[in-house]
XYZ file of C-alpha atoms in Angstrom:
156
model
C 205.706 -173.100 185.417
C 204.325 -169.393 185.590
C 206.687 -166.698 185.030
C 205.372 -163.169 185.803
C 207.983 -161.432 183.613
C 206.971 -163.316 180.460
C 203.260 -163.437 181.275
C 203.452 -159.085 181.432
C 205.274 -159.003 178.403
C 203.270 -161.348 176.780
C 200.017 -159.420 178.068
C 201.942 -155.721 176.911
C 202.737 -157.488 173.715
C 199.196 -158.639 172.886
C 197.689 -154.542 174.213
C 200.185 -153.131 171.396
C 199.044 -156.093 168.662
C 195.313 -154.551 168.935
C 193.894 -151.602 167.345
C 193.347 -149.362 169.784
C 196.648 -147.667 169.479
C 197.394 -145.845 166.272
C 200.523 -147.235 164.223
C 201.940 -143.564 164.397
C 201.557 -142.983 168.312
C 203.246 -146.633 168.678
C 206.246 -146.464 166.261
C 208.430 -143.124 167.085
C 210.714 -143.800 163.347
C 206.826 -143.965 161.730
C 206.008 -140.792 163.273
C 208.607 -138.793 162.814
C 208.612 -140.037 158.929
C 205.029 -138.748 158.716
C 205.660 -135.888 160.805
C 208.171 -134.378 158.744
C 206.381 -135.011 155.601
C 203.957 -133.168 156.499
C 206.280 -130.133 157.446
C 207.570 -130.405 153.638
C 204.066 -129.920 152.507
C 203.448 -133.198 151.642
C 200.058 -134.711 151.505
C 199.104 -137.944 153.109
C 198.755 -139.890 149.873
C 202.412 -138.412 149.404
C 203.546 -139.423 153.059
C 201.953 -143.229 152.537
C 203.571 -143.389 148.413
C 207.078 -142.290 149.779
C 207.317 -144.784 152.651
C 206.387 -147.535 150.449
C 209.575 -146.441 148.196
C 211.636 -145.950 150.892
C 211.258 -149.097 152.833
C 209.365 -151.511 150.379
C 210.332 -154.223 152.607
C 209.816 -152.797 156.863
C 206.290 -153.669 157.233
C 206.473 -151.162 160.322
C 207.428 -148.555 158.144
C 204.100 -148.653 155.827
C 200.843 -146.683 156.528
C 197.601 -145.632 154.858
C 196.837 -142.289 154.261
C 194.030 -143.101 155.865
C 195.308 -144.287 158.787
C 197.185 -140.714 158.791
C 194.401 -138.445 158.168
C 192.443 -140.535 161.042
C 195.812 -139.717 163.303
C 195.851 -136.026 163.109
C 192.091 -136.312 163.030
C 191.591 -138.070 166.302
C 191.476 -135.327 168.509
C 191.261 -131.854 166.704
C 191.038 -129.443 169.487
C 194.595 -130.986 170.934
C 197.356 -128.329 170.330
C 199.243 -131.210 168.474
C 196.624 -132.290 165.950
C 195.386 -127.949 165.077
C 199.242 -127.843 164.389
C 198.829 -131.091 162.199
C 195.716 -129.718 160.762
C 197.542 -126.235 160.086
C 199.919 -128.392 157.877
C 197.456 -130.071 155.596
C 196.831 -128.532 152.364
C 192.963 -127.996 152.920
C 192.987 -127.433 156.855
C 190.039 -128.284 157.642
C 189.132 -128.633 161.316
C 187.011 -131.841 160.677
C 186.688 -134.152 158.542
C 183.420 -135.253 157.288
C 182.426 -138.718 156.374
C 181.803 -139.450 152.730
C 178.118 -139.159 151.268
C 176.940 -142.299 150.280
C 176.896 -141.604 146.493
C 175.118 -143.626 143.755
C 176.918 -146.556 142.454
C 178.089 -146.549 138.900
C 175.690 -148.193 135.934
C 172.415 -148.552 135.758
C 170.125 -149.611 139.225
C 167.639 -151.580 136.668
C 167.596 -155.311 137.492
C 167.635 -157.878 134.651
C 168.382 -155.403 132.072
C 168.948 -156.530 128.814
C 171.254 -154.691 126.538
C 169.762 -152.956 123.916
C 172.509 -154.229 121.166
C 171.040 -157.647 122.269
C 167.701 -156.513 121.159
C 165.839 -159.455 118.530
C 166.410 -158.896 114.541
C 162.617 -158.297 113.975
C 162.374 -155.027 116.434
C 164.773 -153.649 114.328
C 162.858 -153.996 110.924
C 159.675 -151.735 112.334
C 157.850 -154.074 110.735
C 155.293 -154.217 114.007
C 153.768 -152.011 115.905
C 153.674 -152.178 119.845
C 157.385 -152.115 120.118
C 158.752 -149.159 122.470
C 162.058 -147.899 122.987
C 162.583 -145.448 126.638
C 165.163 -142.969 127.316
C 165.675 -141.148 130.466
C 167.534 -137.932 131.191
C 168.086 -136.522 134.590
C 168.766 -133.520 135.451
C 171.645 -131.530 137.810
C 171.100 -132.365 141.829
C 168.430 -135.270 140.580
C 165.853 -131.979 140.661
C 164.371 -132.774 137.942
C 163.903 -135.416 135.208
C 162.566 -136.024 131.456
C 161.051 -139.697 130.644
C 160.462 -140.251 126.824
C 158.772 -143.473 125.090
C 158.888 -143.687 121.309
C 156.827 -146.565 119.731
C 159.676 -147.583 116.569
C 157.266 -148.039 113.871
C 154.799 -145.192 114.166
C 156.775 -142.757 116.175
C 154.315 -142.258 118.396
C 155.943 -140.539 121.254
C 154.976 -139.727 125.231
């Protein structure tokens, strides 16, 4: 049997399950946690660190700094989110994505470490093996390749 009371709530339940409504804008105890952490001075790392001590258990109570930074963020010319903005400890007016930076180690596929280099290479008792080294400079401006042969120190 269709009930149009539980069929709205149902349907208002489901629009406040989805993500296009902030977890600050939808929970007033959330927002006027984060709120009034930032009027202490508190960064949103801070904000996000002290809810999680505060109420380890209320997963209504728990946010991302993230997710806060992407609140007062949202729309930065609103009087609201300058004064937001005002309280951050950088105050920026926008926030920029992050640069995609290069990963960490080496980009050299199959590498083989140089500690599991054979016992004979390290006798110099041949010549024609070489040994690389690579320096880079500051920005990735410039660069410095060197190959040393090991037994006659021949170098490029």
């Amino acid at each position: 049997k269709y009930d149009a009371h539980l069929a709205q709530w149902n349907a208002k339940d489901d629009y406040l399950n989805k993500r296009n409504l902030d977890k600050i804008s939808t929970y007033n105890a959330l927002k006027f946690y984060v709120y009034k952490g930032l009027l202490k001075g508190w960064i949103p790392e801070q904000i996000s660190g002290r809810l999680k001590i505060d109420y380890p258990n209320n997963t209504l109570m728990s946010i991302s700094h993230e997710a806060i930074y992407r609140h007062i963020y949202t729309r930065p010319q609103a009087s609201l989110n300058k004064k937001l903005i005002k309280l951050l400890t950088r105050k920026k007016t926008r926030r920029w994505a992050i640069k995609n930076k290069r990963g960490k180690g080496s980009k050299i596929r199959n590498q083989v470490s140089i500690h599991n280099r054979p016992k004979h290479i390290e006798l110099r008792n041949e010549v024609g093996h070489w040994e690389g080294d690579l320096i880079i400079g500051k920005g990735q401006k410039s660069a410095i390749g060197t190959i040393v042969e090991r037994k006659s120190r021949y170098t490029l």
